[in-house]
PDB file of C-alpha atoms and ligand atoms in Angstrom:
ATOM      1  CA  UNK A  37     -19.771  -4.382   2.530  1.00 47.00           C
ATOM      2  CA  UNK A  38     -22.822  -2.585   3.757  1.00 48.00           C
ATOM      3  CA  UNK A  39     -23.103  -0.295   0.741  1.00 59.00           C
ATOM      4  CA  UNK A  40     -21.782  -0.304  -2.787  1.00 75.00           C
ATOM      5  CA  UNK A  41     -18.472   1.466  -3.080  1.00 90.00           C
ATOM      6  CA  UNK A  42     -18.467   4.286  -5.618  1.00 91.00           C
ATOM      7  CA  UNK A  43     -15.046   4.844  -7.162  1.00 96.00           C
ATOM      8  CA  UNK A  44     -14.235   7.685  -9.576  1.00 97.00           C
ATOM      9  CA  UNK A  45     -12.939   5.342 -12.304  1.00 97.00           C
ATOM     10  CA  UNK A  46     -13.332   1.734 -13.431  1.00 97.00           C
ATOM     11  CA  UNK A  47     -10.897   0.117 -11.029  1.00 97.00           C
ATOM     12  CA  UNK A  48     -10.354  -2.818 -13.388  1.00 96.00           C
ATOM     13  CA  UNK A  49      -8.716  -0.360 -15.790  1.00 96.00           C
ATOM     14  CA  UNK A  50      -5.865   0.143 -13.298  1.00 97.00           C
ATOM     15  CA  UNK A  51      -3.063  -2.421 -13.360  1.00 96.00           C
ATOM     16  CA  UNK A  52      -2.416  -4.068 -10.036  1.00 94.00           C
ATOM     17  CA  UNK A  53      -2.832  -6.985  -7.712  1.00 92.00           C
ATOM     18  CA  UNK A  54      -5.579  -6.087  -5.270  1.00 96.00           C
ATOM     19  CA  UNK A  55      -8.862  -7.986  -4.933  1.00 97.00           C
ATOM     20  CA  UNK A  56     -11.983  -5.746  -4.887  1.00 97.00           C
ATOM     21  CA  UNK A  57     -12.880  -7.055  -1.406  1.00 98.00           C
ATOM     22  CA  UNK A  58      -9.450  -5.989  -0.168  1.00 98.00           C
ATOM     23  CA  UNK A  59      -9.794  -2.632  -1.875  1.00 98.00           C
ATOM     24  CA  UNK A  60     -13.169  -2.026  -0.268  1.00 98.00           C
ATOM     25  CA  UNK A  61     -11.736  -2.941   3.139  1.00 98.00           C
ATOM     26  CA  UNK A  62      -8.852  -0.517   2.596  1.00 98.00           C
ATOM     27  CA  UNK A  63     -11.324   2.180   1.645  1.00 98.00           C
ATOM     28  CA  UNK A  64     -13.395   1.574   4.788  1.00 98.00           C
ATOM     29  CA  UNK A  65     -10.285   1.563   6.963  1.00 98.00           C
ATOM     30  CA  UNK A  66      -9.023   4.820   5.482  1.00 98.00           C
ATOM     31  CA  UNK A  67     -12.429   6.439   5.919  1.00 97.00           C
ATOM     32  CA  UNK A  68     -12.287   5.624   9.632  1.00 97.00           C
ATOM     33  CA  UNK A  69      -8.627   6.440  10.151  1.00 98.00           C
ATOM     34  CA  UNK A  70      -8.639   9.719   8.221  1.00 97.00           C
ATOM     35  CA  UNK A  71     -10.256  11.502  11.149  1.00 96.00           C
ATOM     36  CA  UNK A  72      -6.955  11.008  13.007  1.00 97.00           C
ATOM     37  CA  UNK A  73      -4.607  12.410  10.360  1.00 98.00           C
ATOM     38  CA  UNK A  74      -2.980  11.624   7.025  1.00 98.00           C
ATOM     39  CA  UNK A  75      -2.611   8.116   5.588  1.00 98.00           C
ATOM     40  CA  UNK A  76       0.413   6.596   3.843  1.00 98.00           C
ATOM     41  CA  UNK A  77       0.876   3.654   1.516  1.00 98.00           C
ATOM     42  CA  UNK A  78       4.087   1.922   0.507  1.00 98.00           C
ATOM     43  CA  UNK A  79       4.083   0.295  -2.915  1.00 97.00           C
ATOM     44  CA  UNK A  80       1.702   2.237  -5.143  1.00 97.00           C
ATOM     45  CA  UNK A  81       2.710   0.678  -8.485  1.00 97.00           C
ATOM     46  CA  UNK A  82       0.081   1.913 -10.981  1.00 98.00           C
ATOM     47  CA  UNK A  83      -2.261   3.261  -8.312  1.00 98.00           C
ATOM     48  CA  UNK A  84      -4.958   0.650  -7.753  1.00 98.00           C
ATOM     49  CA  UNK A  85      -4.783   0.741  -3.941  1.00 98.00           C
ATOM     50  CA  UNK A  86      -4.159   4.481  -4.214  1.00 98.00           C
ATOM     51  CA  UNK A  87      -7.584   4.951  -5.770  1.00 98.00           C
ATOM     52  CA  UNK A  88      -9.307   3.029  -2.966  1.00 98.00           C
ATOM     53  CA  UNK A  89      -7.370   4.800  -0.206  1.00 98.00           C
ATOM     54  CA  UNK A  90      -7.207   8.199  -1.867  1.00 98.00           C
ATOM     55  CA  UNK A  91     -10.949   8.312  -2.555  1.00 98.00           C
ATOM     56  CA  UNK A  92     -11.569   7.709   1.160  1.00 98.00           C
ATOM     57  CA  UNK A  93      -9.026  10.356   2.176  1.00 98.00           C
ATOM     58  CA  UNK A  94     -10.516  12.828  -0.260  1.00 97.00           C
ATOM     59  CA  UNK A  95     -14.021  12.321   1.175  1.00 96.00           C
ATOM     60  CA  UNK A  96     -12.637  12.876   4.669  1.00 96.00           C
ATOM     61  CA  UNK A  97     -10.659  15.957   3.684  1.00 97.00           C
ATOM     62  CA  UNK A  98      -7.433  14.130   4.477  1.00 97.00           C
ATOM     63  CA  UNK A  99      -4.241  13.402   2.535  1.00 98.00           C
ATOM     64  CA  UNK A 100      -2.616  10.215   1.249  1.00 98.00           C
ATOM     65  CA  UNK A 101       1.164   9.967   0.888  1.00 98.00           C
ATOM     66  CA  UNK A 102       2.035   7.376  -1.762  1.00 98.00           C
ATOM     67  CA  UNK A 103       5.579   6.063  -1.385  1.00 98.00           C
ATOM     68  CA  UNK A 104       7.107   4.119  -4.274  1.00 98.00           C
ATOM     69  CA  UNK A 105      10.430   4.424  -6.111  1.00 97.00           C
ATOM     70  CA  UNK A 106       8.486   3.267  -9.161  1.00 97.00           C
ATOM     71  CA  UNK A 107      11.387   1.106 -10.355  1.00 95.00           C
ATOM     72  CA  UNK A 108       9.406  -2.049  -9.670  1.00 93.00           C
ATOM     73  CA  UNK A 109       9.735  -4.668  -6.973  1.00 89.00           C
ATOM     74  CA  UNK A 110      11.805  -7.796  -7.425  1.00 86.00           C
ATOM     75  CA  UNK A 111       8.949  -9.624  -9.153  1.00 88.00           C
ATOM     76  CA  UNK A 112       8.393  -6.808 -11.693  1.00 91.00           C
ATOM     77  CA  UNK A 113      11.870  -6.881 -13.180  1.00 92.00           C
ATOM     78  CA  UNK A 114      12.473  -8.181 -16.736  1.00 93.00           C
ATOM     79  CA  UNK A 115      12.273 -11.963 -16.806  1.00 92.00           C
ATOM     80  CA  UNK A 116      10.386 -12.165 -13.512  1.00 92.00           C
ATOM     81  CA  UNK A 117       6.855 -13.464 -12.993  1.00 90.00           C
ATOM     82  CA  UNK A 118       5.044 -10.119 -12.865  1.00 90.00           C
ATOM     83  CA  UNK A 119       7.072  -8.160 -15.404  1.00 93.00           C
ATOM     84  CA  UNK A 120       4.968  -5.824 -17.559  1.00 94.00           C
ATOM     85  CA  UNK A 121       6.857  -4.751 -20.678  1.00 93.00           C
ATOM     86  CA  UNK A 122       4.558  -1.717 -21.078  1.00 93.00           C
ATOM     87  CA  UNK A 123       6.054  -0.302 -17.864  1.00 94.00           C
ATOM     88  CA  UNK A 124       9.659  -0.713 -18.951  1.00 94.00           C
ATOM     89  CA  UNK A 125      11.502   2.498 -19.791  1.00 93.00           C
ATOM     90  CA  UNK A 126      13.817   1.331 -22.555  1.00 91.00           C
ATOM     91  CA  UNK A 127      15.719   4.624 -22.578  1.00 93.00           C
ATOM     92  CA  UNK A 128      16.603   4.344 -18.918  1.00 92.00           C
ATOM     93  CA  UNK A 129      16.816   0.551 -19.038  1.00 93.00           C
ATOM     94  CA  UNK A 130      14.654   0.346 -15.929  1.00 95.00           C
ATOM     95  CA  UNK A 131      11.078  -0.147 -14.848  1.00 95.00           C
ATOM     96  CA  UNK A 132       9.036   3.028 -14.501  1.00 97.00           C
ATOM     97  CA  UNK A 133       5.503   2.807 -13.113  1.00 97.00           C
ATOM     98  CA  UNK A 134       5.390   6.516 -12.176  1.00 98.00           C
ATOM     99  CA  UNK A 135       4.033   7.687 -15.499  1.00 97.00           C
ATOM    100  CA  UNK A 136       1.160   5.209 -15.316  1.00 98.00           C
ATOM    101  CA  UNK A 137       0.637   6.102 -11.639  1.00 98.00           C
ATOM    102  CA  UNK A 138       0.275   9.806 -12.453  1.00 98.00           C
ATOM    103  CA  UNK A 139      -2.158   8.956 -15.223  1.00 98.00           C
ATOM    104  CA  UNK A 140      -4.287   7.021 -12.701  1.00 98.00           C
ATOM    105  CA  UNK A 141      -4.254   9.955 -10.252  1.00 98.00           C
ATOM    106  CA  UNK A 142      -5.355  12.359 -12.968  1.00 98.00           C
ATOM    107  CA  UNK A 143      -8.100  10.064 -14.237  1.00 98.00           C
ATOM    108  CA  UNK A 144      -9.411   9.527 -10.703  1.00 98.00           C
ATOM    109  CA  UNK A 145      -9.339  13.212  -9.804  1.00 98.00           C
ATOM    110  CA  UNK A 146      -6.978  12.561  -6.923  1.00 98.00           C
ATOM    111  CA  UNK A 147      -4.199  15.035  -7.711  1.00 98.00           C
ATOM    112  CA  UNK A 148      -5.505  17.280  -4.919  1.00 98.00           C
ATOM    113  CA  UNK A 149      -5.390  14.474  -2.341  1.00 98.00           C
ATOM    114  CA  UNK A 150      -2.462  12.168  -3.087  1.00 98.00           C
ATOM    115  CA  UNK A 151       1.147  13.244  -2.524  1.00 98.00           C
ATOM    116  CA  UNK A 152       3.453  11.009  -4.574  1.00 98.00           C
ATOM    117  CA  UNK A 153       6.741  10.339  -2.786  1.00 98.00           C
ATOM    118  CA  UNK A 154       9.055   8.901  -5.421  1.00 98.00           C
ATOM    119  CA  UNK A 155      11.744   7.372  -3.243  1.00 98.00           C
ATOM    120  CA  UNK A 156      12.685   4.192  -1.457  1.00 97.00           C
ATOM    121  CA  UNK A 157      10.971   3.585   1.854  1.00 97.00           C
ATOM    122  CA  UNK A 158      14.248   4.088   3.701  1.00 97.00           C
ATOM    123  CA  UNK A 159      14.929   7.462   2.118  1.00 98.00           C
ATOM    124  CA  UNK A 160      11.323   8.656   2.328  1.00 98.00           C
ATOM    125  CA  UNK A 161      11.155   7.874   6.047  1.00 98.00           C
ATOM    126  CA  UNK A 162      14.618   9.159   7.000  1.00 97.00           C
ATOM    127  CA  UNK A 163      13.505  12.663   7.991  1.00 97.00           C
ATOM    128  CA  UNK A 164       9.821  11.879   8.397  1.00 98.00           C
ATOM    129  CA  UNK A 165       8.205  13.235  11.580  1.00 96.00           C
ATOM    130  CA  UNK A 166       4.510  13.513  10.693  1.00 98.00           C
ATOM    131  CA  UNK A 167       2.306  11.089  12.668  1.00 98.00           C
ATOM    132  CA  UNK A 168       0.163   8.824  10.490  1.00 98.00           C
ATOM    133  CA  UNK A 169      -3.426   7.673  10.931  1.00 98.00           C
ATOM    134  CA  UNK A 170      -2.980   4.661   8.675  1.00 98.00           C
ATOM    135  CA  UNK A 171      -0.076   2.862   7.020  1.00 99.00           C
ATOM    136  CA  UNK A 172      -0.633   0.334   4.220  1.00 98.00           C
ATOM    137  CA  UNK A 173       2.380  -1.849   3.459  1.00 98.00           C
ATOM    138  CA  UNK A 174       2.415  -3.417  -0.003  1.00 97.00           C
ATOM    139  CA  UNK A 175       5.978  -2.788  -1.134  1.00 95.00           C
ATOM    140  CA  UNK A 176       8.774  -5.215  -1.947  1.00 93.00           C
ATOM    141  CA  UNK A 177       8.132  -8.758  -0.798  1.00 92.00           C
ATOM    142  CA  UNK A 178      11.701  -9.738   0.040  1.00 94.00           C
ATOM    143  CA  UNK A 179      12.347 -10.205   3.754  1.00 96.00           C
ATOM    144  CA  UNK A 180      14.614  -7.159   3.829  1.00 96.00           C
ATOM    145  CA  UNK A 181      12.136  -4.915   2.007  1.00 96.00           C
ATOM    146  CA  UNK A 182       9.118  -5.926   4.091  1.00 97.00           C
ATOM    147  CA  UNK A 183      11.068  -5.559   7.323  1.00 98.00           C
ATOM    148  CA  UNK A 184      12.325  -2.110   6.292  1.00 98.00           C
ATOM    149  CA  UNK A 185       8.787  -0.986   5.481  1.00 98.00           C
ATOM    150  CA  UNK A 186       7.543  -2.217   8.838  1.00 98.00           C
ATOM    151  CA  UNK A 187      10.425  -0.719  10.823  1.00 98.00           C
ATOM    152  CA  UNK A 188      10.375   2.620   9.014  1.00 98.00           C
ATOM    153  CA  UNK A 189       6.660   3.380   9.128  1.00 98.00           C
ATOM    154  CA  UNK A 190       4.892   1.481  11.906  1.00 98.00           C
ATOM    155  CA  UNK A 191       6.388   3.625  14.733  1.00 98.00           C
ATOM    156  CA  UNK A 192       4.653   6.657  13.194  1.00 98.00           C
ATOM    157  CA  UNK A 193       1.128   5.264  13.546  1.00 98.00           C
ATOM    158  CA  UNK A 194      -0.945   7.175  16.102  1.00 98.00           C
ATOM    159  CA  UNK A 195      -2.911   5.465  18.862  1.00 98.00           C
ATOM    160  CA  UNK A 196      -6.188   4.268  17.375  1.00 98.00           C
ATOM    161  CA  UNK A 197      -4.614   4.334  13.907  1.00 98.00           C
ATOM    162  CA  UNK A 198      -4.366   1.379  11.530  1.00 98.00           C
ATOM    163  CA  UNK A 199      -1.604  -0.787  10.108  1.00 98.00           C
ATOM    164  CA  UNK A 200      -2.626  -2.696   6.982  1.00 98.00           C
ATOM    165  CA  UNK A 201      -0.428  -5.320   5.322  1.00 98.00           C
ATOM    166  CA  UNK A 202      -1.102  -6.950   1.962  1.00 98.00           C
ATOM    167  CA  UNK A 203      -0.324 -10.451   0.707  1.00 97.00           C
ATOM    168  CA  UNK A 204      -0.598 -12.429   3.924  1.00 98.00           C
ATOM    169  CA  UNK A 205      -0.162 -16.146   3.296  1.00 98.00           C
ATOM    170  CA  UNK A 206      -0.090 -18.096   6.568  1.00 96.00           C
ATOM    171  CA  UNK A 207       0.400 -21.236   4.477  1.00 96.00           C
ATOM    172  CA  UNK A 208       3.872 -21.044   2.854  1.00 96.00           C
ATOM    173  CA  UNK A 209       2.614 -23.155  -0.062  1.00 97.00           C
ATOM    174  CA  UNK A 210       0.348 -20.299  -1.112  1.00 96.00           C
ATOM    175  CA  UNK A 211       2.755 -17.380  -1.223  1.00 94.00           C
ATOM    176  CA  UNK A 212       5.863 -15.584  -0.010  1.00 94.00           C
ATOM    177  CA  UNK A 213       6.285 -15.271   3.727  1.00 97.00           C
ATOM    178  CA  UNK A 214       7.758 -11.795   4.225  1.00 97.00           C
ATOM    179  CA  UNK A 215       4.436  -9.920   4.637  1.00 98.00           C
ATOM    180  CA  UNK A 216       3.174 -12.627   6.997  1.00 98.00           C
ATOM    181  CA  UNK A 217       6.385 -12.352   9.018  1.00 98.00           C
ATOM    182  CA  UNK A 218       6.035  -8.614   9.601  1.00 98.00           C
ATOM    183  CA  UNK A 219       2.365  -9.106  10.421  1.00 98.00           C
ATOM    184  CA  UNK A 220       3.421 -11.627  13.067  1.00 98.00           C
ATOM    185  CA  UNK A 221       6.038  -9.198  14.360  1.00 98.00           C
ATOM    186  CA  UNK A 222       3.377  -6.534  14.775  1.00 98.00           C
ATOM    187  CA  UNK A 223       1.070  -8.925  16.615  1.00 98.00           C
ATOM    188  CA  UNK A 224       3.916 -10.112  18.867  1.00 98.00           C
ATOM    189  CA  UNK A 225       4.797  -6.518  19.736  1.00 98.00           C
ATOM    190  CA  UNK A 226       1.613  -6.282  21.785  1.00 98.00           C
ATOM    191  CA  UNK A 227       1.026  -2.827  20.328  1.00 98.00           C
ATOM    192  CA  UNK A 228      -1.887  -3.798  18.094  1.00 98.00           C
ATOM    193  CA  UNK A 229      -5.317  -5.320  18.165  1.00 98.00           C
ATOM    194  CA  UNK A 230      -5.978  -7.721  15.290  1.00 98.00           C
ATOM    195  CA  UNK A 231      -9.013  -6.895  13.165  1.00 98.00           C
ATOM    196  CA  UNK A 232     -10.689  -9.426  10.859  1.00 98.00           C
ATOM    197  CA  UNK A 233      -8.554 -10.241   7.802  1.00 98.00           C
ATOM    198  CA  UNK A 234     -10.029  -9.775   4.344  1.00 98.00           C
ATOM    199  CA  UNK A 235      -8.590 -12.387   1.981  1.00 98.00           C
ATOM    200  CA  UNK A 236      -4.837 -11.629   2.088  1.00 98.00           C
ATOM    201  CA  UNK A 237      -5.236  -8.223   3.705  1.00 98.00           C
ATOM    202  CA  UNK A 238      -4.352  -7.878   7.383  1.00 98.00           C
ATOM    203  CA  UNK A 239      -5.620  -4.995   9.515  1.00 98.00           C
ATOM    204  CA  UNK A 240      -4.283  -4.050  12.932  1.00 98.00           C
ATOM    205  CA  UNK A 241      -5.367  -1.236  15.199  1.00 98.00           C
ATOM    206  CA  UNK A 242      -2.676   0.554  17.201  1.00 98.00           C
ATOM    207  CA  UNK A 243      -3.518   0.401  20.896  1.00 98.00           C
TER     208      UNK A 243
HETATM  209 MG1   MG B 536       0.292  -6.705  -2.841  1.00 56.17          MG
END
């Protein structure tokens, strides 16, 4: 990074799975893309990526839509590898990351920039018509979930806009393949120019 990134809160205090290098790259990308319109992320969880993206959108006078049903992805469910008992709503018997997400937005001063969309990607996109300057996909990592995120949101990206995908593992021994598969689909479509990857973060510019 050319300059130190100033965030409104200590980003380590936000639960999540995003490396600071990836966060900084997301922030840079959103700063650039915001001139073209609003940005959207899928898979907000407790808001770590939201802080990076939302801070950039705020500086640019833009808006970030944050899509997440907040019931946790497959790997967040009880008994799974990334389950966090503090995010389990015992009354409802389900995961609930929305409360923590809202707390992050308030702490970061982003309630005037981020529009939480508490719904599945399929429902949120069903009547969506607003073109998007940037889409960040970091939702469910099953093949079906990743493919739905890609199919629902990528057609809305404007020319010159950005598609970002998290958790790319070209080597199957290192991680799940669904994000890598949709990244490959995007490349094969011929609609995007590949930008340098940052750790497991892929960035594509819509031609
Ligand atoms: Mg991720």
